[in-house]
Amino acid sequence: MSIGTPTPLAVVQESIPNADKRRRGAKAIRIRGARPGFWAYATLAVVFISAVFPLYWSFVIGSGDATTLRQPFAWIPGGNFLDNASSVVGNPAVNFWPALWNSIYSSFLIAASVVITSTLAGWAFAKLKFLGGPALLVFVVATMAVPQQLGVVPLYILFSELGWTGQIGAIIIPALTSAFGVFWMTQYLRQSVPDELIEAARVDGASMIRTFWTVGVTAARPAAAMLFLFTFVGSWNNFFWPFIVLDRQNPTLPVALSLLQSNYFVDYSIVLAGVVLATIPLLLLFIFAGKQLVSGIMQGAVKG
Amino acid sequence: MTLTDTRRGERSSATPDGRPPRVLSFSQRLSRWDLKISPYLYISPFFIMFAVVGLFPIAYTAVISFMDWDLVRNSGEFIGFDQYVWILTQPHFWTALRNTFSIFLLSSIPQLILAIFIAAVLDRNIRAKTFWRMSVLIPFVVAPVAVGLIFNAMFADQSGLINSWLSVVGLGPVPWHVEPFWSHVAIATMVNYRWMGYNALILLAAMQAVNRDFYEAATVDGAGPIRQFFSITLPSLKPTLIFVIITSTIGGLQIFDEPRMFDQFGRGGAGQQWLTITLYLYDIGWGQWNFGRAAAMAWILFIIILGIGLINLLITRNLVRDEGLRSETSKQQRREQAKAAKKNVKEAGR
């Protein structure tokens, strides 16, 4: 049968013996087809509660006073959240607003740069033939296994020579490119752009950069959006390197948060109010872009 | 200018039949160079950055690790393997190694089992799919430092929520910050909280790629849901499982944020109960300001990760080969045979 021949559905059904009976078979429906019963939802509800509870509980404690922590069943938020939050924000040791601003713009710059450089490199690896291309791609993937700790000592020395320790640039510069990003875009572009499209553009006389711009960037958009989200979340939450290289006057949000757990703050209601405050921005991002984040993880897994 | 002229002259004289030589127009030549050079231009940002902030520091770490680094002069004196010997003879190092592996095992094993379980539930035809998938992922966006602070308050020895609940149930308080094992359990809980949903979604993606016909055939063969899970779902997940195991090994051996936040001093506890390798590296480098030793420590960590990675790879190879030789083909053949036999029986009965 040639590929184009349409197959009438009825014929296919008849060619399978007892197709209807099998489809209606009780077991098949119970196992895959129909809606699952109570236990599936009960399980998911437990998972949901255990995902949300620590956040809710930290809000309960953060909106109470110093005694709330000692009550084993404190479920209802108190009225002190704004007071507690303002004592975090107002504390000169934490530098909350500079930290928030540092986190926002450093994560944004890093994510934007990773998306641009990864799309360019991914396009070259996926769609352009060049000497050494495959070997270089293997090299990129191999670098993903190298732990971050292997470079921190010389990087610290380098940045202190430059006088950049304590500067936010010291966390932006090393993160401007990402091996994962290159790998991600390569995989995506390889599958989503047919070679004929590029050939057609070349025949029409488009330069390489124009082909990249019109064909590559257009095709890469969904993957680029996901890469942006992942990189943004990752760099927002990054702690080890910023903790080493930034000083306490000019922190990012996680570094500022880590300062909450010190001898200045023994009152957990204030500490957890700070945690809630610092978690809100990413939770907002999650509400708007969580769907994309989920589909990004699902997609990456299929290909990776 | 003159160079171009002579070249053209040479070429035209070299053409035997007197035809004018094929001269590329400027735009054609440009296009050719474009074709050749562009790929390298596109990948160059990554490689330049990697050379500066990746490759150079790695190589330099190796150099520093053989030195007694002087912070004031910011240079070092070559002393060979002394730093490595020093670290390997530290009891703290071995404690940190034990703690790291203990936390890693306590987090990855339950996490993997639960993630598979959650993925299997999500894989069924549930209502509000997107809602449940998103809810599973919420912890992933919470910063590890924030997770550390929240769980540290929950696991507080005196006033913590968990111990209060335990006392309500009638169990004694657990010394979360005193006993090594319990501190590892608490830290592993933080890791599990953050990564379980993420891994569940990766496994869910792999589950959805499994051909649904297998399940139908298995149902016809009379296999129940549990049998189907172990005979179809789990074997199909093998490559993804290995991916998840390798990435969580690499991440788990580098664990820093959660143990750092587990008390207000961040040094792994009074008796190094939850001192991990990276925490120890930080302490040597930026607590004791000894960069030579910290660099040696970094290389030791890398070698450990590499070793575990190779072991993982060997196991992977064996598993995959196993699948190819024994189960996959023969199972499929058996299934087809079973189908054919059933068809025969049914046709005969008609």
XYZ file of C-alpha atoms in Angstrom:
654
model
C 0.000 0.000 0.000
C 1.410 3.362 -0.918
C 1.786 5.963 1.765
C -0.846 8.290 0.396
C -3.662 5.757 0.220
C -6.306 6.640 2.761
C -7.408 3.713 4.871
C -11.112 3.593 5.661
C -11.497 3.192 9.389
C -14.213 0.558 9.088
C -11.917 -1.827 7.237
C -9.266 -1.588 9.915
C -11.781 -2.327 12.624
C -13.094 -5.373 10.841
C -9.637 -6.712 10.219
C -9.088 -6.999 13.967
C -11.092 -9.895 15.328
C -13.463 -8.919 18.090
C -12.184 -5.365 18.050
C -15.290 -3.977 19.660
C -15.429 -6.584 22.332
C -11.818 -6.077 23.183
C -12.210 -2.344 23.386
C -15.104 -2.736 25.728
C -13.281 -5.355 27.788
C -13.716 -4.498 31.438
C -10.053 -4.883 32.293
C -8.784 -2.659 29.521
C -11.074 0.106 30.654
C -10.178 -0.314 34.279
C -6.453 -0.230 33.600
C -5.876 2.477 31.030
C -8.871 4.012 29.381
C -11.331 5.301 31.941
C -10.902 7.766 34.741
C -9.079 6.263 37.690
C -10.822 6.035 41.006
C -10.541 7.532 44.440
C -7.051 6.258 45.271
C -5.322 8.001 42.405
C -6.749 11.343 43.459
C -6.065 10.637 47.115
C -2.418 9.945 46.276
C -2.122 13.101 44.215
C -3.794 15.098 46.962
C -1.209 13.828 49.461
C 1.585 14.788 47.058
C 0.001 18.198 46.552
C -0.339 18.805 50.271
C 3.240 17.777 50.967
C 4.408 20.130 48.209
C 2.438 23.098 49.476
C 2.370 22.479 53.210
C 5.947 23.592 54.031
C 5.299 26.856 52.185
C 1.936 27.384 53.878
C 3.367 26.498 57.259
C 6.229 28.949 56.832
C 3.611 31.608 56.127
C 1.696 30.610 59.263
C 4.831 30.903 61.394
C 5.974 33.998 59.530
C 2.696 35.738 60.249
C 2.671 34.852 63.926
C 4.961 35.824 66.746
C 7.858 34.128 68.520
C 5.534 31.736 70.360
C 3.735 30.371 67.287
C 6.517 27.899 66.526
C 5.950 26.136 69.829
C 2.344 25.285 69.057
C 2.223 21.909 67.315
C -1.052 22.711 65.554
C -0.759 26.275 64.415
C -2.758 26.203 61.193
C -4.206 29.652 60.848
C -2.030 32.581 59.827
C -1.661 35.318 62.398
C -1.762 39.010 61.689
C 1.907 39.863 62.062
C 3.187 39.056 58.606
C 3.660 42.675 57.556
C 5.400 43.523 60.815
C 7.736 40.541 60.533
C 8.367 41.161 56.860
C 9.164 44.799 57.464
C 11.642 43.907 60.170
C 13.406 41.701 57.616
C 13.248 44.342 54.916
C 14.266 47.096 57.283
C 17.222 45.240 58.741
C 20.465 46.698 57.406
C 22.221 43.330 57.826
C 20.010 41.695 55.186
C 19.948 44.269 52.368
C 16.663 42.900 51.112
C 15.819 45.352 48.322
C 19.307 45.412 46.780
C 19.314 41.617 46.966
C 15.957 41.390 45.216
C 17.082 43.769 42.494
C 20.423 41.927 42.089
C 18.601 38.628 41.737
C 16.156 39.990 39.187
C 18.599 41.618 36.850
C 21.416 39.078 37.149
C 19.028 36.168 36.494
C 17.495 38.054 33.588
C 20.847 38.888 31.987
C 22.134 35.347 32.475
C 18.994 33.753 31.032
C 18.961 36.095 28.039
C 22.622 35.503 27.292
C 22.318 31.731 27.669
C 19.362 31.702 25.288
C 21.170 33.740 22.646
C 24.493 31.904 22.764
C 22.830 28.493 23.019
C 20.512 29.138 20.089
C 23.449 30.215 17.932
C 25.621 27.255 18.900
C 22.704 24.831 18.811
C 21.842 25.957 15.289
C 25.415 25.390 14.143
C 25.630 21.953 15.747
C 22.207 20.836 14.601
C 22.015 22.137 11.062
C 25.377 23.267 9.710
C 28.069 20.895 8.516
C 31.533 21.881 9.596
C 34.814 20.198 10.302
C 34.982 18.977 13.908
C 31.346 19.727 14.621
C 30.323 16.335 16.033
C 33.470 16.061 18.146
C 32.943 19.533 19.575
C 29.368 18.656 20.466
C 30.560 15.588 22.361
C 32.994 17.868 24.174
C 30.166 20.250 25.138
C 28.108 17.390 26.532
C 31.105 16.027 28.435
C 31.615 19.369 30.192
C 28.202 18.974 31.808
C 29.643 16.304 34.110
C 32.328 18.594 35.517
C 31.373 19.757 39.000
C 31.146 23.466 39.677
C 33.565 23.101 42.589
C 36.437 22.240 40.260
C 36.754 25.841 39.077
C 35.829 27.946 42.078
C 39.292 28.476 43.581
C 40.970 29.920 40.451
C 37.809 31.856 39.558
C 37.856 33.419 42.974
C 41.536 34.291 42.567
C 40.818 35.676 39.092
C 37.967 37.862 40.257
C 39.839 39.107 43.285
C 42.745 40.079 41.001
C 40.234 42.005 38.905
C 38.762 43.529 42.043
C 35.364 42.039 41.253
C 34.749 40.083 44.429
C 31.600 41.465 45.943
C 30.459 42.679 42.534
C 27.419 41.136 40.909
C 29.411 40.845 37.671
C 31.378 38.022 39.268
C 28.281 35.835 39.251
C 26.999 36.988 35.852
C 30.139 36.524 33.763
C 30.805 32.831 34.453
C 27.140 31.971 33.824
C 26.700 33.683 30.458
C 26.875 30.417 28.542
C 25.662 26.954 29.401
C 26.585 23.528 28.073
C 23.134 22.263 28.925
C 21.630 25.106 26.898
C 23.720 24.274 23.837
C 22.794 20.612 24.109
C 19.105 21.452 24.607
C 18.909 23.754 21.583
C 20.864 21.329 19.408
C 18.451 18.525 20.209
C 15.444 20.716 19.628
C 16.576 22.300 16.360
C 17.772 19.007 14.942
C 14.257 17.615 15.224
C 12.154 20.627 14.460
C 13.771 22.108 11.336
C 13.806 20.101 8.090
C 17.047 20.419 6.128
C 15.087 21.224 2.946
C 13.927 24.476 4.489
C 17.504 25.629 5.007
C 18.526 24.535 1.519
C 15.605 26.456 0.077
C 16.644 29.571 1.957
C 20.230 29.183 0.773
C 19.152 28.697 -2.839
C 17.125 31.873 -2.580
C 20.383 33.601 -1.723
C 19.928 34.143 1.981
C 23.138 34.584 3.924
C 23.914 32.246 6.800
C 22.911 34.752 9.433
C 19.705 35.531 7.577
C 18.860 31.835 7.354
C 19.564 31.524 11.037
C 17.407 34.512 11.795
C 14.392 33.631 9.660
C 14.405 29.837 9.893
C 16.385 29.023 13.039
C 15.186 31.646 15.473
C 11.591 31.205 14.409
C 11.741 27.464 14.945
C 13.684 27.778 18.200
C 11.191 30.048 19.928
C 9.380 27.473 22.098
C 12.624 25.806 23.181
C 14.186 29.207 23.792
C 11.303 30.186 26.079
C 11.786 27.037 28.133
C 15.545 27.458 28.281
C 15.003 31.014 29.476
C 12.689 29.822 32.252
C 15.014 27.044 33.387
C 18.070 29.260 33.363
C 16.216 32.008 35.178
C 15.017 29.679 37.942
C 18.422 28.023 38.161
C 20.397 31.212 38.479
C 17.842 32.746 40.850
C 18.243 29.787 43.200
C 21.991 29.393 42.783
C 23.800 29.666 46.086
C 27.297 28.148 46.238
C 29.214 30.530 43.978
C 27.353 33.741 44.930
C 27.861 32.816 48.575
C 31.607 32.562 47.990
C 32.192 35.577 45.824
C 29.616 38.155 46.941
C 29.974 40.096 50.130
C 27.217 40.787 52.584
C 26.571 44.346 51.398
C 25.680 43.358 47.859
C 24.060 39.900 47.966
C 21.607 38.008 45.822
C 18.386 36.834 47.428
C 19.592 33.350 48.520
C 22.740 34.875 50.024
C 20.617 37.438 51.863
C 18.299 34.652 53.014
C 21.201 32.659 54.367
C 22.058 35.633 56.558
C 18.653 35.322 58.234
C 19.888 32.194 59.925
C 22.479 33.794 62.087
C 22.714 35.009 65.597
C 20.889 38.229 64.758
C 17.671 36.377 64.007
C 16.742 33.801 66.582
C 13.060 34.520 66.087
C 11.765 32.065 63.527
C 8.654 34.110 62.818
C 10.899 36.803 61.343
C 13.165 34.302 59.564
C 10.228 32.554 57.889
C 8.543 35.831 57.008
C 11.749 36.622 55.130
C 11.643 33.230 53.435
C 8.058 33.771 52.315
C 8.903 37.236 51.058
C 11.839 35.928 49.047
C 9.851 33.000 47.652
C 6.936 35.095 46.364
C 8.638 36.349 43.162
C 9.393 32.862 41.870
C 5.990 31.554 42.912
C 4.452 34.348 40.843
C 6.652 33.377 37.926
C 5.542 29.781 38.429
C 1.859 30.726 38.357
C 2.348 32.426 34.988
C 4.843 30.065 33.410
C 4.475 26.795 35.323
C 2.715 25.122 32.424
C 5.657 25.835 30.137
C 8.086 24.675 32.814
C 6.220 21.386 33.124
C 6.102 20.789 29.393
C 9.762 21.754 29.147
C 10.745 19.079 31.645
C 8.559 16.521 29.897
C 10.027 17.386 26.519
C 13.625 17.461 27.692
C 13.245 14.039 29.195
C 11.938 12.439 26.040
C 14.870 13.685 24.061
C 17.580 13.564 26.694
C 45.297 44.661 -5.422
C 48.359 43.526 -7.293
C 48.197 40.157 -5.652
C 44.717 39.557 -6.993
C 45.789 40.664 -10.445
C 48.716 38.256 -10.694
C 46.588 35.415 -9.461
C 44.022 36.033 -12.104
C 46.717 36.221 -14.735
C 48.223 32.940 -13.596
C 44.924 31.208 -13.621
C 43.923 32.322 -17.083
C 47.285 31.204 -18.455
C 46.898 27.870 -16.736
C 43.614 27.142 -18.442
C 44.491 24.865 -21.338
C 41.513 25.239 -23.679
C 41.470 29.004 -23.550
C 38.120 29.253 -21.802
C 37.874 32.144 -19.392
C 38.523 30.877 -15.847
C 35.641 30.536 -13.433
C 35.918 33.737 -11.501
C 33.762 33.997 -8.472
C 31.973 37.237 -8.059
C 32.496 39.115 -4.841
C 29.137 38.099 -3.432
C 29.736 34.459 -4.342
C 33.083 34.462 -2.646
C 31.520 36.124 0.354
C 28.851 33.482 0.408
C 31.476 30.750 0.332
C 33.362 32.228 3.243
C 30.044 32.721 4.971
C 29.315 29.014 4.601
C 32.723 28.019 5.937
C 33.190 30.437 8.775
C 29.679 31.010 10.093
C 29.388 27.743 12.037
C 32.570 28.537 13.925
C 31.375 32.062 14.609
C 28.107 30.727 16.004
C 29.717 28.308 18.397
C 32.531 30.658 19.379
C 30.699 32.537 22.192
C 30.223 29.294 24.079
C 33.767 28.070 23.554
C 35.420 31.411 24.316
C 33.457 31.733 27.551
C 34.121 28.113 28.403
C 37.845 28.551 27.822
C 37.952 31.576 30.125
C 35.612 30.569 32.956
C 35.651 26.767 32.553
C 38.750 25.230 31.065
C 41.316 27.659 32.422
C 40.048 27.432 36.019
C 39.972 23.622 35.840
C 43.554 23.437 34.633
C 44.613 26.086 37.115
C 42.924 24.177 39.936
C 45.217 21.268 39.104
C 48.253 23.543 39.290
C 47.176 25.149 42.547
C 46.480 21.777 44.106
C 50.204 21.007 43.945
C 51.095 24.256 45.652
C 51.234 25.816 49.040
C 49.204 28.892 48.098
C 50.154 32.199 49.661
C 47.159 34.497 49.840
C 49.162 37.645 50.459
C 51.472 37.292 47.481
C 48.725 35.454 45.568
C 51.173 32.915 44.279
C 52.270 29.495 45.348
C 55.198 27.272 46.045
C 55.305 23.859 44.412
C 55.066 21.068 46.974
C 53.887 18.027 44.990
C 51.219 15.762 46.352
C 51.402 17.051 49.933
C 47.967 18.713 49.813
C 46.339 15.503 48.602
C 48.106 13.514 51.295
C 47.021 16.042 53.894
C 43.361 15.758 52.894
C 43.353 11.983 52.673
C 44.813 11.747 56.175
C 42.176 14.043 57.682
C 39.519 12.180 59.656
C 37.105 15.002 58.733
C 37.477 14.115 55.075
C 36.377 10.540 55.651
C 33.499 11.706 57.816
C 32.464 14.095 55.057
C 32.697 11.305 52.482
C 30.546 9.028 54.644
C 28.006 11.797 55.257
C 27.811 12.698 51.577
C 27.143 9.119 50.547
C 24.713 8.571 53.387
C 22.699 11.685 52.506
C 22.870 10.790 48.838
C 21.533 7.267 49.383
C 18.876 8.429 51.839
C 17.665 10.992 49.357
C 17.989 9.258 46.007
C 16.534 5.825 46.772
C 13.223 6.857 48.405
C 13.014 9.752 45.962
C 13.296 7.494 42.947
C 10.770 4.979 44.235
C 8.266 7.701 45.120
C 8.877 9.533 41.840
C 8.121 6.378 39.841
C 5.005 5.855 41.923
C 3.802 9.434 41.430
C 4.588 9.262 37.721
C 2.578 6.045 37.431
C -0.411 7.767 39.028
C -0.013 10.837 36.816
C 0.270 8.551 33.794
C -3.298 7.371 34.270
C -6.171 9.123 32.660
C -6.749 11.636 35.458
C -8.833 14.776 35.383
C -7.100 18.179 35.560
C -3.789 16.754 34.350
C -2.059 20.099 34.073
C -3.052 21.131 37.576
C -1.600 17.992 39.171
C 1.557 18.142 37.101
C 2.107 21.763 38.063
C 1.419 21.128 41.722
C 4.059 18.422 41.768
C 6.603 20.911 40.444
C 6.011 23.732 42.944
C 8.944 22.799 45.228
C 11.305 22.952 42.257
C 11.082 26.750 42.079
C 11.672 27.281 45.802
C 15.299 28.167 46.466
C 17.252 25.424 48.284
C 18.255 28.025 50.866
C 14.576 28.756 51.534
C 13.810 25.029 51.690
C 16.688 24.682 54.149
C 15.348 27.429 56.406
C 11.791 26.079 56.351
C 12.750 22.478 57.060
C 15.291 23.507 59.624
C 12.492 25.196 61.557
C 10.343 22.092 61.157
C 13.132 19.793 62.291
C 14.235 21.951 65.247
C 15.194 19.678 68.142
C 13.274 21.490 70.896
C 10.396 23.389 69.367
C 10.179 21.924 65.866
C 6.917 20.896 64.261
C 8.008 17.312 63.577
C 9.063 16.662 67.157
C 5.854 18.254 68.460
C 3.826 15.929 66.284
C 5.887 12.951 67.364
C 5.241 13.799 71.001
C 1.502 14.039 70.304
C 1.640 10.563 68.791
C 3.524 9.444 71.893
C 7.002 9.101 70.441
C 10.018 10.728 71.994
C 11.711 13.676 70.326
C 14.228 12.758 67.639
C 17.655 14.438 67.990
C 17.696 15.789 64.429
C 20.748 17.963 64.990
C 22.718 15.582 67.184
C 22.663 12.090 65.746
C 24.416 11.796 62.356
C 21.797 9.426 60.972
C 18.834 11.635 61.876
C 20.547 14.752 60.557
C 21.078 12.902 57.286
C 17.405 11.947 57.221
C 16.387 15.579 57.757
C 18.724 16.875 55.033
C 17.650 14.106 52.655
C 14.052 15.170 53.257
C 14.887 18.664 51.978
C 16.519 17.206 48.876
C 13.576 14.888 48.285
C 11.116 17.713 48.734
C 12.771 19.782 46.055
C 13.549 17.110 43.443
C 10.857 14.450 43.692
C 8.324 16.221 41.494
C 10.950 17.115 38.910
C 12.051 13.494 38.600
C 8.443 12.306 38.587
C 7.784 14.500 35.532
C 10.862 13.197 33.708
C 9.745 9.630 34.386
C 6.191 10.495 33.392
C 7.469 11.681 30.013
C 9.222 8.357 29.513
C 6.089 6.467 30.553
C 3.985 8.310 28.027
C 6.363 7.282 25.286
C 5.663 3.590 25.950
C 3.567 2.058 23.206
C 0.008 1.626 24.514
C -0.443 -1.525 22.449
C 1.850 -3.340 24.862
C -0.609 -2.722 27.663
C -3.517 -3.830 25.563
C -1.705 -7.009 24.586
C -0.777 -7.631 28.204
C -4.385 -7.121 29.272
C -5.478 -9.642 26.681
C -2.867 -12.012 28.063
C -4.463 -11.575 31.465
C -1.747 -9.547 33.168
C -2.978 -7.341 36.016
C -1.931 -3.724 36.538
C 0.889 -4.621 38.921
C 2.280 -7.261 36.611
C 2.009 -4.799 33.726
C 3.893 -2.189 35.715
C 6.793 -4.521 36.468
C 6.885 -6.236 33.077
C 6.220 -3.341 30.715
C 6.507 0.063 32.388
C 9.635 -0.497 34.461
C 11.754 -2.100 31.694
C 10.790 0.692 29.295
C 11.912 3.260 31.849
C 15.446 1.859 32.110
C 17.258 4.471 29.975
C 15.437 7.341 31.665
C 16.028 5.820 35.095
C 19.724 5.641 34.344
C 19.699 9.269 33.229
C 17.959 10.271 36.449
C 20.349 8.186 38.559
C 23.442 9.682 36.924
C 22.266 13.291 37.172
C 21.160 12.869 40.766
C 24.499 11.232 41.598
C 26.435 14.143 40.162
C 24.179 16.606 41.992
C 24.021 14.575 45.204
C 27.778 14.304 45.613
C 28.075 18.099 45.361
C 25.422 18.824 47.987
C 26.092 22.099 49.808
C 23.048 24.364 50.231
C 20.942 22.150 52.475
C 23.659 21.059 54.942
C 24.986 24.628 54.979
C 21.588 25.895 56.127
C 20.959 23.108 58.621
C 22.164 25.202 61.559
C 23.203 28.794 62.028
C 26.945 28.056 61.933
C 26.974 26.170 58.648
C 30.003 24.050 59.490
C 28.394 20.658 59.449
C 27.507 20.377 63.110
C 29.523 20.293 66.322
C 30.778 16.774 65.624
C 30.747 16.984 61.800
C 27.483 15.021 61.808
C 26.395 16.492 58.494
C 29.666 17.839 57.109
C 29.666 17.081 53.372
C 32.547 17.127 50.893
C 31.605 20.486 49.369
C 30.951 21.983 52.794
C 34.417 20.804 53.813
C 35.872 22.274 50.621
C 34.266 25.606 51.429
C 35.581 25.475 54.967
C 39.141 24.718 53.840
C 39.075 27.363 51.115
C 37.145 30.229 52.660
C 37.082 29.294 56.354
C 40.771 28.418 56.720
C 41.823 30.355 53.595
C 43.964 27.556 52.228
C 43.497 27.535 48.482
C 46.041 24.798 47.759
C 44.165 22.349 49.933
C 40.771 23.481 48.617
C 41.971 22.904 45.053
C 43.218 19.425 45.938
C 39.870 18.774 47.600
C 38.073 19.872 44.412
C 40.104 17.445 42.341
C 39.427 14.618 44.783
C 35.708 15.385 44.527
C 35.939 15.355 40.753
C 37.728 12.000 40.756
C 35.052 10.558 43.052
C 32.290 11.831 40.755
C 34.135 10.459 37.728
C 34.572 7.094 39.420
C 30.909 6.831 40.368
C 29.985 7.961 36.863
C 32.085 5.198 35.313
C 30.556 2.596 37.608
C 27.126 3.890 36.594
C 28.105 3.656 32.945
C 29.284 0.066 33.306
C 26.075 -0.922 35.043
C 24.122 0.908 32.347
C 25.880 -0.969 29.574
C 25.205 -4.302 31.192
C 21.576 -3.482 31.755
C 21.059 -2.294 28.210
C 22.829 -5.292 26.729
C 20.758 -7.503 28.948
C 17.608 -5.932 27.662
C 18.687 -6.313 24.060
C 19.726 -9.946 24.290
C 17.138 -11.457 26.499
C 13.987 -9.583 27.234
C 13.271 -7.089 24.459
C 13.302 -9.141 21.270
C 12.227 -12.425 22.705
C 9.473 -10.799 24.709
C 8.159 -9.086 21.634
C 8.365 -12.325 19.683
C 6.590 -14.159 22.431
C 3.891 -11.548 22.435
C 3.445 -11.857 18.701
C 3.339 -15.602 18.958
C 0.718 -15.337 21.653
C -1.329 -12.998 19.477
C -1.113 -15.329 16.504
C -2.052 -18.329 18.608
C -5.053 -16.539 20.018
C -6.173 -15.522 16.578
C -5.958 -19.136 15.458
C -7.964 -20.350 18.407
C -10.653 -17.749 17.839
C -10.881 -18.453 14.133
C -11.080 -22.156 14.807
C -13.898 -21.615 17.281
C -15.931 -19.575 14.838
